[in-house]
Coordinates of C-alpha atoms in Angstrom, one line a residue:
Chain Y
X1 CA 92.4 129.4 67.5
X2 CA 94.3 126.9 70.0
X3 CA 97.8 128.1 68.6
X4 CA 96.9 131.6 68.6
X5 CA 96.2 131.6 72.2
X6 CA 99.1 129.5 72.9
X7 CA 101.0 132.5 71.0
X8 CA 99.5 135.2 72.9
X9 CA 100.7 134.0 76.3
X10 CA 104.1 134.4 75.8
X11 CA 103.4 137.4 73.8
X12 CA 101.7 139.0 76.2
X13 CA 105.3 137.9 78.2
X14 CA 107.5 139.8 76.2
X15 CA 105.1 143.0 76.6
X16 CA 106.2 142.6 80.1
X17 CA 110.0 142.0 79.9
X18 CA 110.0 145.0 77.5
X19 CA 108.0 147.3 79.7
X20 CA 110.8 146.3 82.7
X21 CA 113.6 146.8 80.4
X22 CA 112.6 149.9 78.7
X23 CA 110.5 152.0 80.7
X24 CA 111.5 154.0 84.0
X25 CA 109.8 153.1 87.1
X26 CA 106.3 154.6 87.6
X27 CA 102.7 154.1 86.6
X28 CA 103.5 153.9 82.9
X29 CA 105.7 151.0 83.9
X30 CA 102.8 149.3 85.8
X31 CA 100.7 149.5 83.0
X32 CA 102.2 147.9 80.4
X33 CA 103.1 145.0 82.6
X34 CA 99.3 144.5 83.7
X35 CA 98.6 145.5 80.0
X36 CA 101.0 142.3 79.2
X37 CA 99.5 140.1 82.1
X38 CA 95.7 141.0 80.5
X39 CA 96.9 139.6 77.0
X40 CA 98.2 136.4 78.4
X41 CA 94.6 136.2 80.2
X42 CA 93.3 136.9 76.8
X43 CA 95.6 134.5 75.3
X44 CA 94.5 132.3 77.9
X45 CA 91.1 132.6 77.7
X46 CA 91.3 131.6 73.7
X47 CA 93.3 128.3 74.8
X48 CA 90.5 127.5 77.2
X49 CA 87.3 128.3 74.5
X50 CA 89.5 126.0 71.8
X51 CA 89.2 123.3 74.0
X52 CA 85.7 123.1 74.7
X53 CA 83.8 120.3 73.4
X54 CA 82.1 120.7 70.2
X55 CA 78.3 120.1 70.6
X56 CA 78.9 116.8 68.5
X57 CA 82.1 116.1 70.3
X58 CA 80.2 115.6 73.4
X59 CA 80.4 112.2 74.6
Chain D
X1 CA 131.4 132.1 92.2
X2 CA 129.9 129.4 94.2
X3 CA 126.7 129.3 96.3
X4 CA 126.7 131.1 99.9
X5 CA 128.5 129.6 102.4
X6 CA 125.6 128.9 105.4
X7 CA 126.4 129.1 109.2
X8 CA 126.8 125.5 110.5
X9 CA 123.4 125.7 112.6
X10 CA 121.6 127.2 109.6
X11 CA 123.0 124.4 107.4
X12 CA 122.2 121.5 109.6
X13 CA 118.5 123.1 110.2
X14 CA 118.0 123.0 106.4
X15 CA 119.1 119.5 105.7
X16 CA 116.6 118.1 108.4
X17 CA 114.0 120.2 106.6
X18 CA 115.1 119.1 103.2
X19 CA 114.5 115.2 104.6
X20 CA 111.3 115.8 105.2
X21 CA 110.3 117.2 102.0
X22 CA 109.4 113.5 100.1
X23 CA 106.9 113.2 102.7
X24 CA 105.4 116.1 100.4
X25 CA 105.8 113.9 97.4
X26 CA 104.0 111.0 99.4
X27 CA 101.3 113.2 100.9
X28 CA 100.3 113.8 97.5
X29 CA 101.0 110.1 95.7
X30 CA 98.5 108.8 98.2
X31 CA 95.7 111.6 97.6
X32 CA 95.9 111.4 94.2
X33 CA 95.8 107.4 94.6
X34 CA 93.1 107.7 97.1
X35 CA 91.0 110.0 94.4
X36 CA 91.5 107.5 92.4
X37 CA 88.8 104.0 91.1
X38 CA 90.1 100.8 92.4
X39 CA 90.8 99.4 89.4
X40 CA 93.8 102.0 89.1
X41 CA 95.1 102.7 92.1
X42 CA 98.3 100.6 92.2
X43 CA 98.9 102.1 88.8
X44 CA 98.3 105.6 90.2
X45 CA 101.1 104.7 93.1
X46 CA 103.7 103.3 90.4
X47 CA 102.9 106.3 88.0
X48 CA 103.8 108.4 91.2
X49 CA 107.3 106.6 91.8
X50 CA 108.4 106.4 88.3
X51 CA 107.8 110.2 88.1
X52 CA 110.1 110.3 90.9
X53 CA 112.3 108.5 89.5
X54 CA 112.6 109.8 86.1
X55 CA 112.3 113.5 87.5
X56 CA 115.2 112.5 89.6
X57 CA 117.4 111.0 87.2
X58 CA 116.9 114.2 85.2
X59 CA 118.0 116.4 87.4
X60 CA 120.8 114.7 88.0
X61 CA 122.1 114.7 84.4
X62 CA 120.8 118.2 82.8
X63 CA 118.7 120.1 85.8
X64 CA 121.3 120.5 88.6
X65 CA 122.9 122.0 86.0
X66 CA 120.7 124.3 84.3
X67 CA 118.9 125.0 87.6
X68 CA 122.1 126.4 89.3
X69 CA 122.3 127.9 92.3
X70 CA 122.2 131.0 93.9
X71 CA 125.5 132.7 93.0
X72 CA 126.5 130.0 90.7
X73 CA 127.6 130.2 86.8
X74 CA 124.6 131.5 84.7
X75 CA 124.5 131.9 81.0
X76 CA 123.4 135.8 80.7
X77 CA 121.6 137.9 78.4
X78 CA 121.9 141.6 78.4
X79 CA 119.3 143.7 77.3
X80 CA 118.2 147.2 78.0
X81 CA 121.6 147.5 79.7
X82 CA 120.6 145.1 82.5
X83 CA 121.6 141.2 83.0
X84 CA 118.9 138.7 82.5
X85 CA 120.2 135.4 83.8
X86 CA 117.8 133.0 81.9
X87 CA 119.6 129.3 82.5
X88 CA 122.3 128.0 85.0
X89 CA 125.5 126.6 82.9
X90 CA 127.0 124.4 85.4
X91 CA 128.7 121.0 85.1
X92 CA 126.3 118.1 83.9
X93 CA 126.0 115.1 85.5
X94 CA 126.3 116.8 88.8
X95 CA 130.2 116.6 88.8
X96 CA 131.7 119.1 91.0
X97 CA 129.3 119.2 93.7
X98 CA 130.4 117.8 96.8
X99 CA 130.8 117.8 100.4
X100 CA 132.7 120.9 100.6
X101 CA 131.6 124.3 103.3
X102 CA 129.5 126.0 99.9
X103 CA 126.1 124.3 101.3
X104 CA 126.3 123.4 97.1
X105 CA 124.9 120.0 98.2
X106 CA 122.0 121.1 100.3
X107 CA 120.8 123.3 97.4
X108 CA 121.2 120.1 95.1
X109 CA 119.1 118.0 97.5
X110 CA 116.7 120.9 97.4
X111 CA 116.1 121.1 94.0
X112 CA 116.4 117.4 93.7
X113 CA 113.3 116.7 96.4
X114 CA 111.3 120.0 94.5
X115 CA 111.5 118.6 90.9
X116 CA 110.3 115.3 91.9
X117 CA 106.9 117.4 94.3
X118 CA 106.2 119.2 90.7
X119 CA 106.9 116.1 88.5
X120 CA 103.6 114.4 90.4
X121 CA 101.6 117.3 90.7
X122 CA 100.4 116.1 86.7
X123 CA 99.6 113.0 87.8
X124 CA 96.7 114.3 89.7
X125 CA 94.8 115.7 86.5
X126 CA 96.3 112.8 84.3
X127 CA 95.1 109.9 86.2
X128 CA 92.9 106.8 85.0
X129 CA 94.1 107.6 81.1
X130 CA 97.7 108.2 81.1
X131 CA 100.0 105.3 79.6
X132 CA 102.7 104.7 82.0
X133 CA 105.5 105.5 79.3
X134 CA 103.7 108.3 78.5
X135 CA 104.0 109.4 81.8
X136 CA 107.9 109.1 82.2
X137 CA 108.5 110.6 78.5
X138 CA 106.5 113.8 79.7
X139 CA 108.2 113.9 83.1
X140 CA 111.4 113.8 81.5
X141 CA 110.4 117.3 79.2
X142 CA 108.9 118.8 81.8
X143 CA 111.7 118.3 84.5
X144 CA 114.6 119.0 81.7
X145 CA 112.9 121.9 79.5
X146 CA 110.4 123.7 81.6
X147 CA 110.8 123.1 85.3
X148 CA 114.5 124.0 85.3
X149 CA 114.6 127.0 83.6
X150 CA 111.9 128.1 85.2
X151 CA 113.3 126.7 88.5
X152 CA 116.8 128.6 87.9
X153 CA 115.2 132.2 87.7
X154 CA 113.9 131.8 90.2
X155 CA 116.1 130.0 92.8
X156 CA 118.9 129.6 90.8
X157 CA 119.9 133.1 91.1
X158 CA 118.1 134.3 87.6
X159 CA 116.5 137.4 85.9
X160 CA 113.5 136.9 88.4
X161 CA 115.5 136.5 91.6
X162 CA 116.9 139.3 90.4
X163 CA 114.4 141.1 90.1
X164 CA 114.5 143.7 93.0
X165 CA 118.7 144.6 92.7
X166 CA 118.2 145.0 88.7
X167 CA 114.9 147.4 88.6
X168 CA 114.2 147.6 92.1
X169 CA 110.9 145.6 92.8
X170 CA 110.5 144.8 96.3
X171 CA 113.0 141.7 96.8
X172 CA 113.3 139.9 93.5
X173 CA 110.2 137.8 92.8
X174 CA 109.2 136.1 95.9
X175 CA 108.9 132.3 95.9
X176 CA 110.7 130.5 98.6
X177 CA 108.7 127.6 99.3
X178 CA 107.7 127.0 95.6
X179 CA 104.6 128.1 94.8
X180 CA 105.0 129.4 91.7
X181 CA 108.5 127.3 90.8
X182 CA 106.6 123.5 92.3
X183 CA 103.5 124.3 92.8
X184 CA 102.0 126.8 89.7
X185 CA 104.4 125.2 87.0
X186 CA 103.3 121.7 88.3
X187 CA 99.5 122.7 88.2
X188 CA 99.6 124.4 84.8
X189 CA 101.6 120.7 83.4
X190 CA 98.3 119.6 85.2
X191 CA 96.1 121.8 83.1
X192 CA 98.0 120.9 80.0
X193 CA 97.9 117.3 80.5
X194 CA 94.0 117.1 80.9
X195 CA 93.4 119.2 77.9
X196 CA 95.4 117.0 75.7
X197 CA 94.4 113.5 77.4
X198 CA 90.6 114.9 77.2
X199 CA 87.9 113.6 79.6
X200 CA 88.1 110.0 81.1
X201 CA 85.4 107.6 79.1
X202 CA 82.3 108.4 80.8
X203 CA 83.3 112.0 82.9
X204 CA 80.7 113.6 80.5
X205 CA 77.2 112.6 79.5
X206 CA 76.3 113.5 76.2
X207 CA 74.3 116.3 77.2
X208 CA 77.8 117.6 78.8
X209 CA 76.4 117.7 82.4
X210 CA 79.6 115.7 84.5
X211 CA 78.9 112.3 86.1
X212 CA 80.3 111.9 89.9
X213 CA 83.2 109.4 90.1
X214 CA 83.9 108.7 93.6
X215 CA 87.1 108.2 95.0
X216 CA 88.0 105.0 96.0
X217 CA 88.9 105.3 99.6
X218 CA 89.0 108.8 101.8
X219 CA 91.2 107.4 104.3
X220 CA 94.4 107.7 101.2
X221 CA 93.3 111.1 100.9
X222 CA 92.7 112.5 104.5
X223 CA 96.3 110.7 105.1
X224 CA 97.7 112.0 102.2
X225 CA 96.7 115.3 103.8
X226 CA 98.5 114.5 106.9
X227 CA 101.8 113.4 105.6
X228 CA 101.6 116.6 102.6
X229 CA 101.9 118.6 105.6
X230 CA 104.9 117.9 107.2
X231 CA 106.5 117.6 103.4
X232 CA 105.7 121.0 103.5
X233 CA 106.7 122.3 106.3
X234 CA 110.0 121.0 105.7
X235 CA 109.6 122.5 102.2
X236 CA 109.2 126.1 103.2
X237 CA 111.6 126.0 106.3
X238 CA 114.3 124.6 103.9
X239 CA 113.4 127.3 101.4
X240 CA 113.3 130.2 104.0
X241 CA 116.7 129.0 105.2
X242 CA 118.0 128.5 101.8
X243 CA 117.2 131.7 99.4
X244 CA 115.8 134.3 101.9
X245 CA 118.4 133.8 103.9
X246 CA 116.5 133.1 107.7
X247 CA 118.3 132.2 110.6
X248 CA 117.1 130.2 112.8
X249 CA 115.2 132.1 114.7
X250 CA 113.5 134.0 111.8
X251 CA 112.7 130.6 110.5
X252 CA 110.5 129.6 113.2
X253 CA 107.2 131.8 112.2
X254 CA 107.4 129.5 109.3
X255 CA 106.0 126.3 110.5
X256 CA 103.2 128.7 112.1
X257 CA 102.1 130.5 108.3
X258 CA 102.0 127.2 106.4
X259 CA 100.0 125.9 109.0
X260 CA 97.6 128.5 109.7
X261 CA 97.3 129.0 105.9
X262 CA 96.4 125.4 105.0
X263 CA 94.1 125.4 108.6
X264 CA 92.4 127.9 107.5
X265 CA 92.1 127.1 103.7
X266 CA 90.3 123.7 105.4
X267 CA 87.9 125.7 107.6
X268 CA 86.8 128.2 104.8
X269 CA 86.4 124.8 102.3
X270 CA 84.4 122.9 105.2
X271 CA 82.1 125.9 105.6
X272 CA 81.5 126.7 101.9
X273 CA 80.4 123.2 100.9
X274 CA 78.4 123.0 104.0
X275 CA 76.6 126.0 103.0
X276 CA 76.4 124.7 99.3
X277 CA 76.2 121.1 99.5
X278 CA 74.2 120.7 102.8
X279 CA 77.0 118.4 104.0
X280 CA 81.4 118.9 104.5
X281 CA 83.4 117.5 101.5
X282 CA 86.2 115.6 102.9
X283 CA 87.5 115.5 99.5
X284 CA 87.4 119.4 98.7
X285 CA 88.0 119.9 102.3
X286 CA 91.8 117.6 101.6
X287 CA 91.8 119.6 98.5
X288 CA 91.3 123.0 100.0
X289 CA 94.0 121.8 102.9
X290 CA 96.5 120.8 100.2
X291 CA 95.6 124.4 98.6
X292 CA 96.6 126.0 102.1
X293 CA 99.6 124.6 102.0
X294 CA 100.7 125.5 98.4
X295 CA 99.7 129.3 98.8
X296 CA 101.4 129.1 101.7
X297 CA 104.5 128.9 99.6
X298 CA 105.3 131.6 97.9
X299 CA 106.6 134.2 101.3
X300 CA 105.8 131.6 104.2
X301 CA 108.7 133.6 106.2
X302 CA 107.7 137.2 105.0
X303 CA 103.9 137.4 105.6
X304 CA 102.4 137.4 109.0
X305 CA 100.5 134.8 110.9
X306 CA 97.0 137.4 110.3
X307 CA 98.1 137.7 106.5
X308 CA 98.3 133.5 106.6
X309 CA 95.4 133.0 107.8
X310 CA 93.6 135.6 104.9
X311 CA 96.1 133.9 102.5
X312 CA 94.9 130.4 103.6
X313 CA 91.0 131.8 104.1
X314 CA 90.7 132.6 99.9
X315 CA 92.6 130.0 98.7
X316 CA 90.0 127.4 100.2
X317 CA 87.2 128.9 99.1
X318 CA 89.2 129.7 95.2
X319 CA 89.7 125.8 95.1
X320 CA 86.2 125.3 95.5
X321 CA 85.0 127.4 92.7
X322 CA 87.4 126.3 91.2
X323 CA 86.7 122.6 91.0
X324 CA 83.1 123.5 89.8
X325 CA 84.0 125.8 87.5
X326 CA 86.6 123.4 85.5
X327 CA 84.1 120.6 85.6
X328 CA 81.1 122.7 85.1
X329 CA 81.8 125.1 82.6
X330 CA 85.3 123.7 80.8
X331 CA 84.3 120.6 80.7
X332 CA 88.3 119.3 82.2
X333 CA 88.4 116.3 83.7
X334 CA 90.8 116.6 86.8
X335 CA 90.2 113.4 89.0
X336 CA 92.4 114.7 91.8
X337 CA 91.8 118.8 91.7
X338 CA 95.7 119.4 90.8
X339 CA 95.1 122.1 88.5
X340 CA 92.9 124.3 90.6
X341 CA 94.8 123.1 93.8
X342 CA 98.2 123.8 92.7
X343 CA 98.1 126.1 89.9
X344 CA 95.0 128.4 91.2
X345 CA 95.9 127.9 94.8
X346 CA 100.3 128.7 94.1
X347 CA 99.1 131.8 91.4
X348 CA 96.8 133.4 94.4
X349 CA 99.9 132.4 96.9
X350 CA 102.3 134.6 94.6
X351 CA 100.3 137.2 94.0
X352 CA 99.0 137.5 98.0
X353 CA 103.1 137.4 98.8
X354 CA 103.3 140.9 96.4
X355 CA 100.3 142.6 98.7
X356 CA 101.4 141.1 102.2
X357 CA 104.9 140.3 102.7
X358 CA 107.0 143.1 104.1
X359 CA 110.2 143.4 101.5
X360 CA 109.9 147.0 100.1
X361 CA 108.1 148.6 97.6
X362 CA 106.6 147.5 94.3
X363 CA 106.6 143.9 95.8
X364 CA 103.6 143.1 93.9
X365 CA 104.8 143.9 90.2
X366 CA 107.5 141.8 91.1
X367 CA 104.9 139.4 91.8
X368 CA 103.0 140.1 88.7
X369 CA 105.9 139.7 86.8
X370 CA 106.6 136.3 87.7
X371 CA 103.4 135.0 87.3
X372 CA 103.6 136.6 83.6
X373 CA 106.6 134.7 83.5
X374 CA 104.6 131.3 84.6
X375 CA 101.9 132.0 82.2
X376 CA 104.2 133.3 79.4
X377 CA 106.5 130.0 79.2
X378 CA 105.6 127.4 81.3
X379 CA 102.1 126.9 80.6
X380 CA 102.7 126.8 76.5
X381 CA 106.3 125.2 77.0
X382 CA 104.2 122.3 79.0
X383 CA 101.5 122.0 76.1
X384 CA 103.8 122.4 73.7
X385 CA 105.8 119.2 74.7
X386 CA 103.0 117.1 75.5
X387 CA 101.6 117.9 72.4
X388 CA 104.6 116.6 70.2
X389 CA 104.7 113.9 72.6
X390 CA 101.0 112.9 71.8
X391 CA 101.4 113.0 68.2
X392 CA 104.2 111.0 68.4
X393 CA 102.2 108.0 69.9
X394 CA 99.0 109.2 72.4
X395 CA 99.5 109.6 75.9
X396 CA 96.0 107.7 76.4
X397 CA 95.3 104.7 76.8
X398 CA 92.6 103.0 74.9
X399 CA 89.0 103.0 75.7
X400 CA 89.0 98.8 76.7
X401 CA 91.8 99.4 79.1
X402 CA 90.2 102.2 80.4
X403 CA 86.9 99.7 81.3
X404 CA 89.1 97.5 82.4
X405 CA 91.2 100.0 84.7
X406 CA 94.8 100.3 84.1
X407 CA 95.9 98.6 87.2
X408 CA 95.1 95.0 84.9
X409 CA 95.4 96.8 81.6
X410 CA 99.5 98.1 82.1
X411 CA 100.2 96.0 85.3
X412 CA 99.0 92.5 85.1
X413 CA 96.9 92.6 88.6
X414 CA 94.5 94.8 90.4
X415 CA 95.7 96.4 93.4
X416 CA 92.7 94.7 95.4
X417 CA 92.5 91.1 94.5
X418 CA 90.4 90.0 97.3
X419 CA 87.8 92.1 96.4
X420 CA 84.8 92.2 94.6
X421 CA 84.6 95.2 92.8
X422 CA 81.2 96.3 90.9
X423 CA 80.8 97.0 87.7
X424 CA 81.5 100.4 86.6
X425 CA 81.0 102.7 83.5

C-alpha cells in the first residue's frame, strides 16, 4: 500500500508532462493535468493512510 | 552560453541581498532550537550547522553543476517536439566560475545560500530523534539528488522555467523566492523524514491522543522570527533581481509583499487561536509568521501588496489547521511545524502566484504543473532515499538516548549545565 502510493505520485506526474506535451492548449489540456494532479492526491492520500499507526502499534 | 550579463547597479543590489540570506538559515536554526526540550538544543543547533555544511560542500562538488544557471549548459530531452531541460551539465567542482561580467558567481552564491535554507528545513520535523550522521548522510541525498534537479528546472533555466516560451503558460512556472524550489521540497523532506523517524518516545499516548511537549524557550523562536525575516527579504529581492529579471526599482515592492504576507499570516494565526484556544500562541503565531514569509515566495515581485496580504491572510490560518490536523488525525510528529509551515505554507504560495501575479494567461496551470512536478519527484525521491538510508543503519536514535536527550547522548554535555532540569517522559 505504502509503495503503491509512492508509485502513484509520480504517475500521476507523467499524466501531466504527457497531457503538456501532447495535447493542444484548451480545456482538454487542463483536465488531464488536474486529472494528473488528483492522482498524485490520491497517491498521496494512500502514503499518508499507510503510515498511520496500527491500533496495536500505538504507543 | 553563459548566464545573463546584469547591469552593474542590479548586480551589486543582488549580492547585498544574497548576504543576507543566511540570516534565513539562522532565523530558522534558532526556531527549530527554541521548539526544541533542553536536553537537545545544542544538538539541534550543531544538527543545523552541519546541514550547512554538508549541503554546502555538495553543492560545490555536484549541485552548482547540475543546478546550472539560467542560460547555462543543460542536458536536454526532446519529446513531443519540445525541449525538456531536466539537469544542468556544467563543470563539477565549481571550476570555471569566476569573477568575470556573467553575474555566474552571484547565481552560485545564490544557490549556494538556498540549498543550505532547504537542507534545515528537515530538521524541524526530525528533531529530538535524528542521529547526527544520519542527518549529514540525508542532507547529502537530498542536496545532490533531489534539491538540484529540482532546483535546475526551475532556476537553472529547465523544462519548468520554461514553461511559458515552450507551451505558453503565463511566464514559465513562477518561483523566484523559492517556495516551491527551498521551501515545498524542504517541507515535503520534512514530511518524509517524520514518517520514517516515526513519533518521538512519548508524542502519543497509547490511546493515540498527542501529549503537549513544550518548547524550551519562546525567546529562540520569536527571535528566530525576527532574524528569518530579513533572510528573507534578502531571499526574494535577490531572486526578483536574479531570474525575473527586476531592476531596481521594480524590486522595491518586494520587501513590501514579503512583509505584508508574513504580517498578515501572524495577525490571521493570532486571531484564530485566540478564537480557538482562548489565548494567542506565540508558537503557531512564529509558525504562521514563518508561513508568511515562505508563501510569500513563490511571485513576491509579481503579486500586489492587496494580493500579499490575502496570500499572507490564508497561509496563517492553513498552518494552523494544519498543525492540528498532522498531530491530530496523522498521528506525525513535527516538533517544529516544518512540514505544514514550509510545505503547506510554499504549495498555497505557488499556487496563489498562478491566480494573482500579473504574467499572462494560463499562469495557474503553469503553477499546477510545478507543484505536480514537486509532488511527482520530490516528495518520493526524498522518501525514497531516506528509506535506503534507514535500512542501511536507522536514522533514530535509540529509545535511552532519547530519555536522556541527545545533547548528552551524541555530544557529551547538555547545552544548559547550570541548570536543573526536571524530569521528563
Amino acid at each position: 500500500m505504502r509503495l503503491a502510493g509512492f508509485l502513484l505520485m509520480p504517475a500521476g506526474g507523467i499524466i501531466v508532462l504527457a497531457a503538456l506535451s501532447m495535447l493542444p492548449p484548451g480545456a482538454a489540456r487542463e483536465a488531464f493535468v488536474l486529472a494528473g494532479v488528483a492522482i498524485q492526491g490520491f497517491g498521496l492520500g494512500v502514503a499518508i493512510r499507510s503510515h498511520l499507526p496500527r491500533p496495536e502499534e500505538k504507543e | 552560453m553563459k548566464p545573463p550579463v546584469l547591469p552593474d547597479n542590479v548586480a551589486a543590489l543582488a549580492f547585498v541581498c544574497v548576504l543576507l540570506m543566511p540570516c534565513a538559515v539562522a532565523g530558522l536554526a534558532l526556531l527549530a532550537a527554541g521548539l526544541a526540550r533542553s536536553r537537545n538544543v545544542a544538538h539541534s543547533l550543531l544538527s543545523a550547522l552541519c546541514a550547512v555544511g554538508v549541503a554546502g560542500v555538495v553543492y560545490f562538488a555536484v549541485g552548482a553543476a547540475w543546478q546550472g544557471t539560467p542560460g547555462g549548459r543543460e542536458a536536454v530531452l526532446w519529446a513531443g517536439g519540445r525541449p525538456w531541460g531536466w539537469i544542468g551539465s556544467g563543470r563539477l567542482l565549481l571550476l570555471g566560475v569566476s569573477g568575470d561580467v556573467s553575474s555566474a558567481p552571484l547565481f552560485t552564491m545564490f544557490g549556494l545560500f538556498a540549498v543550505c535554507l532547504a537542507a534545515i528545513i528537515p530538521l524541524g520535523a526530525a528533531a529530538e530523534r535524528w542521529r547526527l550522521g544520519a542527518c549529514c548522510a540525508s542532507t547529502a541525498g537530498f542536496a545532490a539528488l533531489v534539491y538540484a534537479p529540482f532546483a535546475h528546472w526551475t532556476w537553472g533555466g529547465g523544462w519548468l522555467a520554461q514553461l511559458g516560451a515552450t507551451f505558453h503558460l503565463g511566464g514559465g512556472f513562477l518561483d523566484t523566492g523559492g517556495a516551491g524550489t527551498v521551501q515545498a521540497a524542504g517541507g515535503l523532506a520534512a514530511l518524509a523524514l517524520a514518517w520514517i523517524l516515526g513519533p518521538r518516545r512519548g508524542k502519543f499516548h497509547p490511546d493515540g491522543t498527542p501529549a503537549a511537549v513544550p518548547a524550551h524557550n519562546a525567546a529562540f523562536v520569536l527571535a528566530g522570527c525576527f532574524l528569518a525575516w530579513l533572510g528573507y527579504l534578502g531571499l526574494n529581492c535577490a531572486g526578483a533581481l536574479l531570474f525575473a529579471r527586476c531592476d531596481v526599482r521594480g524590486a522595491a515592492i518586494v520587501p513590501l509583499n514579503v512583509t505584508l504576507s508574513a504580517g498578515a499570516a501572524l495577525l490571521a494565526a493570532a486571531a484564530v487561536t485566540r478564537l480557538r484556544y482562548r489565548v494567542v500562541d506565540a508558537s503557531l503565531c512564529a509558525n504562521a509568521w514563518v508561513a508568511g514569509l515562505a508563501a510569500a515566495s513563490a511571485a513576491s515581485s509579481a503579486v500586489t501588496p492587496a494580493g500579499s496580504v490575502i496570500v499572507g491572510l490564508v497561509a496563517g490560518t492553513l498552518v494552523i489547521f494544519s498543525v492540528e490536523w498532522l498531530e491530530l488525525r496523522l498521528k506525525i510528529d513535527d516538533p517544529a511545524g516544518a512540514v505544514s509551515v514550509h510545505a503547506i505554507g510554499g504549495l498555497w504560495g505557488l499556487l496563489a502566484a498562478g491566480v494573482l501575479a500579473n504574467t499572462g494567461p494560463e499562469q495557474w496551470l503553469a503553477q499546477v504543473v510545478g507543484i505536480a512536478a514537486l509532488l511527482g519527484f520530490v516528495l518520493p525521491a526524498a522518501y525514497g532515499f531516506n528509506w535506503l538510508l534507514d535500512r542501511r543503519r536507522s536514522q533514530r536514535v535509540p529509545p535511552d538516548a532519547e530519555r536522556r536527550g541527545l545533547d548528552l547522548h551524541e555530544l557529551g554535555a547538555g547545552a544548559y549545565p547550570d541548570f536543573m532540569t526536571h524530569e521528563e517522559f
